[in-house]
CSV table of C-alpha atoms (C1' of nucleotides) in Angstrom, one decimal:
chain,number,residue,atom,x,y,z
A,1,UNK,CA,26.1,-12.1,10.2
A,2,UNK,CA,28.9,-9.3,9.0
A,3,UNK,CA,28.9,-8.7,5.3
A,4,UNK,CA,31.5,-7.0,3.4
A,5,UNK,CA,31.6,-4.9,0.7
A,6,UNK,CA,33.7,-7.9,-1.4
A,7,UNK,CA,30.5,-10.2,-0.1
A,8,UNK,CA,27.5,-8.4,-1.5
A,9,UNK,CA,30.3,-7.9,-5.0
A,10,UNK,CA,30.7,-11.6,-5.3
A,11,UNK,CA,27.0,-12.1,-4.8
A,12,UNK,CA,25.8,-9.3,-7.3
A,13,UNK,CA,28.1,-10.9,-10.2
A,14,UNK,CA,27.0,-14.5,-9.2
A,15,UNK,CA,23.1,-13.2,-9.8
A,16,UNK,CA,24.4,-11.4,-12.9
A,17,UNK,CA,23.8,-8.1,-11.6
A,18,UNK,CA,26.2,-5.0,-12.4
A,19,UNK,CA,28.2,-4.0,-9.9
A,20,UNK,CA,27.3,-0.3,-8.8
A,21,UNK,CA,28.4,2.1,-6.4
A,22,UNK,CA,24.9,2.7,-5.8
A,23,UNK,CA,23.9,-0.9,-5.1
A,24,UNK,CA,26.4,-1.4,-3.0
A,25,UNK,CA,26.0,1.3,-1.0
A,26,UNK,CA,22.2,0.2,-0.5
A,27,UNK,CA,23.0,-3.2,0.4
A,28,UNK,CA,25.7,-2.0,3.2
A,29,UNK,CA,22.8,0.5,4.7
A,30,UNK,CA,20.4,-2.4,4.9
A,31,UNK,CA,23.2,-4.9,6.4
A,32,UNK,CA,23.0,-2.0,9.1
A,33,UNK,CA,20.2,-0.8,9.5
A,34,UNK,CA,17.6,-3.8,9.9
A,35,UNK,CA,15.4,-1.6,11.0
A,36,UNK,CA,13.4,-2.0,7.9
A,37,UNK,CA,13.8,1.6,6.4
A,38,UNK,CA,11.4,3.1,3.9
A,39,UNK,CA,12.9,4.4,0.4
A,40,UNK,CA,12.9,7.8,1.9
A,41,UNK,CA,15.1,6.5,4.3
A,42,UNK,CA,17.4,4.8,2.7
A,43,UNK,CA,17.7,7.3,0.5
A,44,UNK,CA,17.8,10.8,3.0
A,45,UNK,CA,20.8,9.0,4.9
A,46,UNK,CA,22.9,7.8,1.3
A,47,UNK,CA,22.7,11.4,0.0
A,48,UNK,CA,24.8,12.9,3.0
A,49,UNK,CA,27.8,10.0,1.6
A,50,UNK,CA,26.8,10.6,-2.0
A,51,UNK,CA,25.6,13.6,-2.6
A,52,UNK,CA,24.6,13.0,-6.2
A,53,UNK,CA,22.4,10.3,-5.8
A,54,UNK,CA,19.2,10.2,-6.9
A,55,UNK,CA,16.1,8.9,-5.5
A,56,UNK,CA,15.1,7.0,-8.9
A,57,UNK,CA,18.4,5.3,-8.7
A,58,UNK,CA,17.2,3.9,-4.9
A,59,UNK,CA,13.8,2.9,-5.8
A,60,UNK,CA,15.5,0.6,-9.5
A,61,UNK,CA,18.0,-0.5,-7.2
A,62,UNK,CA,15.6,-2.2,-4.7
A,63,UNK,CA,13.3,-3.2,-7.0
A,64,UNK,CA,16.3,-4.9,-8.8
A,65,UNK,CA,17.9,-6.4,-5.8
A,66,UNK,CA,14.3,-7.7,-5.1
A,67,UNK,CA,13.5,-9.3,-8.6
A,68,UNK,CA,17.3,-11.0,-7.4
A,69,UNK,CA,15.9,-12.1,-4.1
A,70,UNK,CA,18.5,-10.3,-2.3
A,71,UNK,CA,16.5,-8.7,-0.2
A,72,UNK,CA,12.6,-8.8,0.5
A,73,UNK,CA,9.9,-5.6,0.4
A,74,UNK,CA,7.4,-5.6,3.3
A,75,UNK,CA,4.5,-4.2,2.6
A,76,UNK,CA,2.5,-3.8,5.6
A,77,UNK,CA,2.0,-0.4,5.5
A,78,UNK,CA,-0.6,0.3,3.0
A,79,UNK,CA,1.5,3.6,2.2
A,80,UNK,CA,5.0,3.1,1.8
A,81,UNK,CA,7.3,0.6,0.9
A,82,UNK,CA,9.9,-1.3,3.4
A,83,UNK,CA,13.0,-3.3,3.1
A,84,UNK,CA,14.6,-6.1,4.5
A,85,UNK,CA,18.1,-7.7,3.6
A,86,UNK,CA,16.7,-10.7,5.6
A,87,UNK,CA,15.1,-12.8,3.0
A,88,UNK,CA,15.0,-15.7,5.3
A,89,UNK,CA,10.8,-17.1,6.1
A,90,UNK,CA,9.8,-14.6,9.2
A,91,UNK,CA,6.6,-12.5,10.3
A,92,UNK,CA,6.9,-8.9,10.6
A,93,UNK,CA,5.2,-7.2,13.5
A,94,UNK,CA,4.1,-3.9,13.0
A,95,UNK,CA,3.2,-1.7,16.3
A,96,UNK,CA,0.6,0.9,15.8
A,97,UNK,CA,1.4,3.2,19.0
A,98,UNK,CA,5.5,3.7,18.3
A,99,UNK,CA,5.7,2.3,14.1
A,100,UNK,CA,8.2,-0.1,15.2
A,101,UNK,CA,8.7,-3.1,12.8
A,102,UNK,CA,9.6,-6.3,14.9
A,103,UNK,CA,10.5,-9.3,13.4
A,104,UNK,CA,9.4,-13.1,14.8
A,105,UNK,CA,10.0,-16.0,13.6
A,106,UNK,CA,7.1,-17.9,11.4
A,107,UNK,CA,6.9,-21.1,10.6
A,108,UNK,CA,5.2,-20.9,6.9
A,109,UNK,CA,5.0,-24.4,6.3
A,110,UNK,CA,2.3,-25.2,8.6
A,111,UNK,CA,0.3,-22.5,7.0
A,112,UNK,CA,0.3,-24.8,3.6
A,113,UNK,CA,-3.4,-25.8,3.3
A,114,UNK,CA,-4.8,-28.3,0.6
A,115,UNK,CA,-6.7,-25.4,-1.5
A,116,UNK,CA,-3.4,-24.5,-2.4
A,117,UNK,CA,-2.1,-27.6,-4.0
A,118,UNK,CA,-1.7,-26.8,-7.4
A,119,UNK,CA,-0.7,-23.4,-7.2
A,120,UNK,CA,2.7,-22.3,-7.2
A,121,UNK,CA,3.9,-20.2,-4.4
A,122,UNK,CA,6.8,-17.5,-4.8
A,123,UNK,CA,6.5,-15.5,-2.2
A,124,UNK,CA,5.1,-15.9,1.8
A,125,UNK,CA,3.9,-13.0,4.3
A,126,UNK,CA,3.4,-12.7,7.4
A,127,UNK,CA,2.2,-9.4,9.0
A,128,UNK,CA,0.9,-8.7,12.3
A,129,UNK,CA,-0.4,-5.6,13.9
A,130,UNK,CA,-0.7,-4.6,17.2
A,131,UNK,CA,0.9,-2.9,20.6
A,132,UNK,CA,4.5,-3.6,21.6
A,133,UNK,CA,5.6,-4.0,25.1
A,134,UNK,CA,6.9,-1.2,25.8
A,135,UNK,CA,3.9,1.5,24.2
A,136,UNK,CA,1.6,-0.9,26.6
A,137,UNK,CA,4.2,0.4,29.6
A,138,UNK,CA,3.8,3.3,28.5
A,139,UNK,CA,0.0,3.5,28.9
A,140,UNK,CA,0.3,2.8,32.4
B,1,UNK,CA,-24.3,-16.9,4.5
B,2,UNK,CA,-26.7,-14.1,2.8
B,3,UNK,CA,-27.0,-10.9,4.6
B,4,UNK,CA,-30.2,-8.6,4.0
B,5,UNK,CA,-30.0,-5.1,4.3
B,6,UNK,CA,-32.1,-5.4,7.6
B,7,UNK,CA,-29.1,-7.8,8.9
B,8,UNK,CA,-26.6,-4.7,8.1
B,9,UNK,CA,-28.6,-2.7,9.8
B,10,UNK,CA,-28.9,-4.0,12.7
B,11,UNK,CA,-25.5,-4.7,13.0
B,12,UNK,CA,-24.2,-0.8,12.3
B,13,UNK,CA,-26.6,-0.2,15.3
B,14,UNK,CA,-25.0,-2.3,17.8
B,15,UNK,CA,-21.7,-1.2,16.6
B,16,UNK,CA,-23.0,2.4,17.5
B,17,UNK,CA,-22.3,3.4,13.2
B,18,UNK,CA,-24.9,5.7,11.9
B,19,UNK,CA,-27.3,4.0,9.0
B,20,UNK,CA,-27.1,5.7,5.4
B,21,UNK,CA,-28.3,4.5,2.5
B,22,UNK,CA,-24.6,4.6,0.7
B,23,UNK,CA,-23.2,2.3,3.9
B,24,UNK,CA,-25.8,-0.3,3.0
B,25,UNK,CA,-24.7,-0.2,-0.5
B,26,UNK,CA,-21.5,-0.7,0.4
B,27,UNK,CA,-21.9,-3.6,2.7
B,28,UNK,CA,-24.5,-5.1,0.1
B,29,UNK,CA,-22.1,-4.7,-2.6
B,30,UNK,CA,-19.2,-6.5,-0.7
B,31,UNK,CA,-21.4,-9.7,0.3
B,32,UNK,CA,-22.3,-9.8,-3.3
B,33,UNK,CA,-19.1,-9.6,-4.7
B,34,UNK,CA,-15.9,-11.5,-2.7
B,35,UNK,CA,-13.8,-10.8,-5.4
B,36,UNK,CA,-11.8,-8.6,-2.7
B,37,UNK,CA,-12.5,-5.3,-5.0
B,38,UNK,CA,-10.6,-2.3,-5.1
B,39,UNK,CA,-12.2,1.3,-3.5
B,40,UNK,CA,-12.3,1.9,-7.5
B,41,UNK,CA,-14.5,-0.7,-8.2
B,42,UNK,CA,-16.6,-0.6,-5.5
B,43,UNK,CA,-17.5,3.0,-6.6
B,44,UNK,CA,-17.4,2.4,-10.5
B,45,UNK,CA,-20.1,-0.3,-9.9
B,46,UNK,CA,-22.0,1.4,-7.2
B,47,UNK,CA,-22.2,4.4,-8.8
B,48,UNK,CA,-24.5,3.6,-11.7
B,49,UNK,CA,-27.2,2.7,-8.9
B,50,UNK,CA,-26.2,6.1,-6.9
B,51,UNK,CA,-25.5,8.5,-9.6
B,52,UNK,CA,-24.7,11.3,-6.9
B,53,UNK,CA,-22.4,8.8,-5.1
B,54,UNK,CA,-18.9,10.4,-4.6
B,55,UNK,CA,-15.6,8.5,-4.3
B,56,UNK,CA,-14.1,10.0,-1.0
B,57,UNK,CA,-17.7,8.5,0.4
B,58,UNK,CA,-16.5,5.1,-0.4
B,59,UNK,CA,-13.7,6.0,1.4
B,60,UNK,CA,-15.0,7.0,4.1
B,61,UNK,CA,-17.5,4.1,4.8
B,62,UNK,CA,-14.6,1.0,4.0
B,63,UNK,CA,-12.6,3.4,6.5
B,64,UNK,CA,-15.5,3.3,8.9
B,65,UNK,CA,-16.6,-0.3,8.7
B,66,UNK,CA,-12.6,-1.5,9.0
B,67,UNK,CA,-12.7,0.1,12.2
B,68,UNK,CA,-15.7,-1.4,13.4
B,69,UNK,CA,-14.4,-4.6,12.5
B,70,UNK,CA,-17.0,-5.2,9.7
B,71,UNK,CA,-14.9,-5.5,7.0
B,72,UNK,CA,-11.4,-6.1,6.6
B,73,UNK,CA,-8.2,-4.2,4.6
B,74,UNK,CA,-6.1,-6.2,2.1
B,75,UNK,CA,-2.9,-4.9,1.6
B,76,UNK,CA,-1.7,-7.7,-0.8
B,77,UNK,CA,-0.5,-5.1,-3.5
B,78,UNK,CA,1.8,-2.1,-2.7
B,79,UNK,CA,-0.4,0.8,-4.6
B,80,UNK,CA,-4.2,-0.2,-3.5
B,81,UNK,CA,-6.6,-1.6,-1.1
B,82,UNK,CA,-8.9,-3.8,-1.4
B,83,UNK,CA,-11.6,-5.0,0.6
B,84,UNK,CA,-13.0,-8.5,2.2
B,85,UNK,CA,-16.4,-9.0,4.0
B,86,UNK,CA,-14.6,-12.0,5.4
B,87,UNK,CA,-13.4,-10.8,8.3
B,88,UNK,CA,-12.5,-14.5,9.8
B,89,UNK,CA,-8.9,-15.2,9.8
B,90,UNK,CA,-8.0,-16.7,6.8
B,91,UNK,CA,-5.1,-16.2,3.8
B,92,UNK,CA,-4.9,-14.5,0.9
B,93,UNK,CA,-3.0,-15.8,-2.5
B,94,UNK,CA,-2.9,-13.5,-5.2
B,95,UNK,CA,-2.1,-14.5,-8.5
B,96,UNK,CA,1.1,-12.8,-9.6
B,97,UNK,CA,-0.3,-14.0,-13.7
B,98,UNK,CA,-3.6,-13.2,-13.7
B,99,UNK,CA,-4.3,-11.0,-10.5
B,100,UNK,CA,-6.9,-13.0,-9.1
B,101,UNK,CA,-7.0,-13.5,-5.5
B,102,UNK,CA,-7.8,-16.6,-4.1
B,103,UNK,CA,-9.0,-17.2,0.0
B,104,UNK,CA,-7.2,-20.2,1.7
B,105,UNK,CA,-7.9,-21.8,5.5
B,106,UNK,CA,-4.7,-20.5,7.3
B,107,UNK,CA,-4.6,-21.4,11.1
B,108,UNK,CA,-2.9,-18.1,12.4
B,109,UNK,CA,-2.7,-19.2,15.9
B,110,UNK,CA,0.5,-21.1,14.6
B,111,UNK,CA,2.0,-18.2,14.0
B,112,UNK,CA,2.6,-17.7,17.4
B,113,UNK,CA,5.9,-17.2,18.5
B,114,UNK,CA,7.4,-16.7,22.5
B,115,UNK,CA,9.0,-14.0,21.0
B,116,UNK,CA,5.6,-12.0,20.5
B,117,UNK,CA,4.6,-13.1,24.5
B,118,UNK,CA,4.0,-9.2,25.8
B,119,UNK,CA,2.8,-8.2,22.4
B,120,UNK,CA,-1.0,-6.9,22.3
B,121,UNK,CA,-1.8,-8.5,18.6
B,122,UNK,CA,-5.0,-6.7,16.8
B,123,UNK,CA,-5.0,-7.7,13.3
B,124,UNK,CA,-3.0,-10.7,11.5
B,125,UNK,CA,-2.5,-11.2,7.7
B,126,UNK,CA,-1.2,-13.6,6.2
B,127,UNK,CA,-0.3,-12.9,2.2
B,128,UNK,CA,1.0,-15.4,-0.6
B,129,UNK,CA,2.1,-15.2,-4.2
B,130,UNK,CA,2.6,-16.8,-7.1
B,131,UNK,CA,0.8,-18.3,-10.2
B,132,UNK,CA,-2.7,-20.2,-9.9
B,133,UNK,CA,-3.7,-23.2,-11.2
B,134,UNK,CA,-5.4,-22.1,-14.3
B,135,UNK,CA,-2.4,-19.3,-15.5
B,136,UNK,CA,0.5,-22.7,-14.5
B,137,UNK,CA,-2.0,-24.9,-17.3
B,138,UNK,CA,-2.3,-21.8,-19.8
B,139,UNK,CA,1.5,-21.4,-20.0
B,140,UNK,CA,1.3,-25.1,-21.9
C,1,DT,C1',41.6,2.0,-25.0
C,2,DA,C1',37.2,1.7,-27.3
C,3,DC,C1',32.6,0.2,-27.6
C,4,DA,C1',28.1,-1.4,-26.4
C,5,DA,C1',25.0,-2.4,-22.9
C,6,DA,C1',23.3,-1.2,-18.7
C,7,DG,C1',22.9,2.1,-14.7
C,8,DT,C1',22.2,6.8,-12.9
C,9,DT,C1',20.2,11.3,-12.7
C,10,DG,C1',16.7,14.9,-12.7
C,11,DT,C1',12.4,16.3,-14.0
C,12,DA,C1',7.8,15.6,-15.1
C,13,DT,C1',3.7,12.6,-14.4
C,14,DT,C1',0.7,9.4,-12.5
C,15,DG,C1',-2.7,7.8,-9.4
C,16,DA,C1',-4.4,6.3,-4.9
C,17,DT,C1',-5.6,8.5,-0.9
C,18,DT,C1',-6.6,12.5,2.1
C,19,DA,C1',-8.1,17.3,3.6
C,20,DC,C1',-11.6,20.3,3.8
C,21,DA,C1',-15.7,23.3,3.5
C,22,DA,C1',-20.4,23.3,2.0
C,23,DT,C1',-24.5,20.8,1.9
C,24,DA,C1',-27.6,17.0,3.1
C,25,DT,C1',-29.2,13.4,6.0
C,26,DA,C1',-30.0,10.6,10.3
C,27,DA,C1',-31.1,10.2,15.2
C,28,DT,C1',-33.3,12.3,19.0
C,29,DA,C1',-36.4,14.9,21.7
C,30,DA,C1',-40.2,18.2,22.1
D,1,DT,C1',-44.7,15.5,13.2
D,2,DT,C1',-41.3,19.1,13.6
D,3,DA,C1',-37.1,21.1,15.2
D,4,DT,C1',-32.5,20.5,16.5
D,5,DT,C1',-28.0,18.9,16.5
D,6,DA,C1',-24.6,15.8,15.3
D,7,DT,C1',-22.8,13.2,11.8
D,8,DA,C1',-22.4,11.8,6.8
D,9,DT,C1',-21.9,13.0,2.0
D,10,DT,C1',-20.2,15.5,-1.8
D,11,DG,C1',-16.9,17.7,-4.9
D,12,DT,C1',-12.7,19.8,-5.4
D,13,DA,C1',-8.1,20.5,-4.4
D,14,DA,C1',-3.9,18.9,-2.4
D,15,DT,C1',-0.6,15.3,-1.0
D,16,DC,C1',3.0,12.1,-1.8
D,17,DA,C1',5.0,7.5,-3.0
D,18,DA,C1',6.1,5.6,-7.1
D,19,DT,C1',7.0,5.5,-12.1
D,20,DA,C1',8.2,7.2,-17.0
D,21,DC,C1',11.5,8.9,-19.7
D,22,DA,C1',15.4,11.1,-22.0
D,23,DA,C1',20.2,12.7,-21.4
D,24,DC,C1',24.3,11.5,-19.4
D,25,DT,C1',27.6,8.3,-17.1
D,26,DT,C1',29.6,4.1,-15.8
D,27,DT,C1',30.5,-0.8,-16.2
D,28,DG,C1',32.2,-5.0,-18.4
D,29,DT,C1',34.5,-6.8,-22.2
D,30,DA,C1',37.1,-7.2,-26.4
DNA sequence: TACAAAGTTGTATTGATTACAATATAATAA
DNA sequence: TTATTATATTGTAATCAATACAACTTTGTA
């Protein structure tokens, strides 16, 4: 799915966020890079377009987009932050040869159990670890 | 299930991991205490037994004993670990109110997708969040 | 166009984790 | 038991992602 720059505008003012150059620059990387980029990331390839920005506007600017629920942060790193503009139920797969992040899908409901009736559940994640296809080639 | 300290010692010897007196204290302190604590409060506590006991030892031995498959990581919040005995799959809620965290059953092998056939899976977490029980009848 | 509220910037700090060298301890063999 | 060697522990210093904050800028609205 293609968004444009109008898309994420309309969205921002329906969640009653500000409209920003900043944040809309963020959204447009993530829409194209679903990679799951780091802060550092994110930020080290907006600051060749904008050469002013600063890394304290990044980090708000996710953190506010998150708070929105327009896009999700993965930790499953225990060092550094991720972020997804696909906010959809899915399990991240993290490869420990190559760092790749992988996505599969997950479904989340069958993971309900009964010792969680009664508790109200905002947020689901699903991260596995492993070796990737290709670094198990590789080995070979 | 109670553990002794002969128990953990005998099982650090078949997993080829040298005995010390601060790994047993460790491992001791975990079965006593499933709270899933932090490195911090595994050493604050510990260290009014072992006054000499140093922080980057802590460290060290959860580092160790993850490795070894003894104990497991919880990556649940983005700025610390913490640590679980429980190294059966299961899930992990954490209270978004309160900051308790809260075991649940969670059959994993659902989780797996054709899209992850090729994939050499070594670990699998599984992370919720939200408010519990007791914090949802508080807010009344 | 003017104003108030909110966003951005840059710098300084925080705080969990790691690096490392000196010292102490554990496992093994004589 | 004692000696030897490899490994663990300790304490300090360093790293680095993330946050706090105050000055400045921009946005949305009247």
């Amino acid at each position: 799915m293609k968004f444009t720059s109008d898309d994420f505008a309309k969205e921002l003012k329906s969640k009653n966020i500000r409209l920003s150059h900043q944040r809309l620059k963020v959204l447009e990387y993530l829409s194209e890079n679903k990679c799951h980029p780091t802060v550092d990331q994110i930020y080290t390839s907006l600051h060749k377009e904008i050469p002013t920005l600063s890394k304290t506007t990044v980090y708000s600017t996710l953190s506010a987009l998150a708070d929105a629920g327009m896009v999700k942060s993965i930790n499953i790193e225990d060092n550094e932050i991720r972020y997804d503009i696909t906010v959809e139920d899915h399990g991240h797969f993290k490869c420990e040869s190559c760092g790749a992040i992988f996505d599969f899908p997950a479904d989340m409901s069958r993971l309900e159990s009964e010792v969680l009736s009664g508790f109200k559940i905002r947020d689901k994640n699903v991260y596995f670890k492993g070796t990737c296809p290709m670094c198990l080639a590789n080995k070979n």
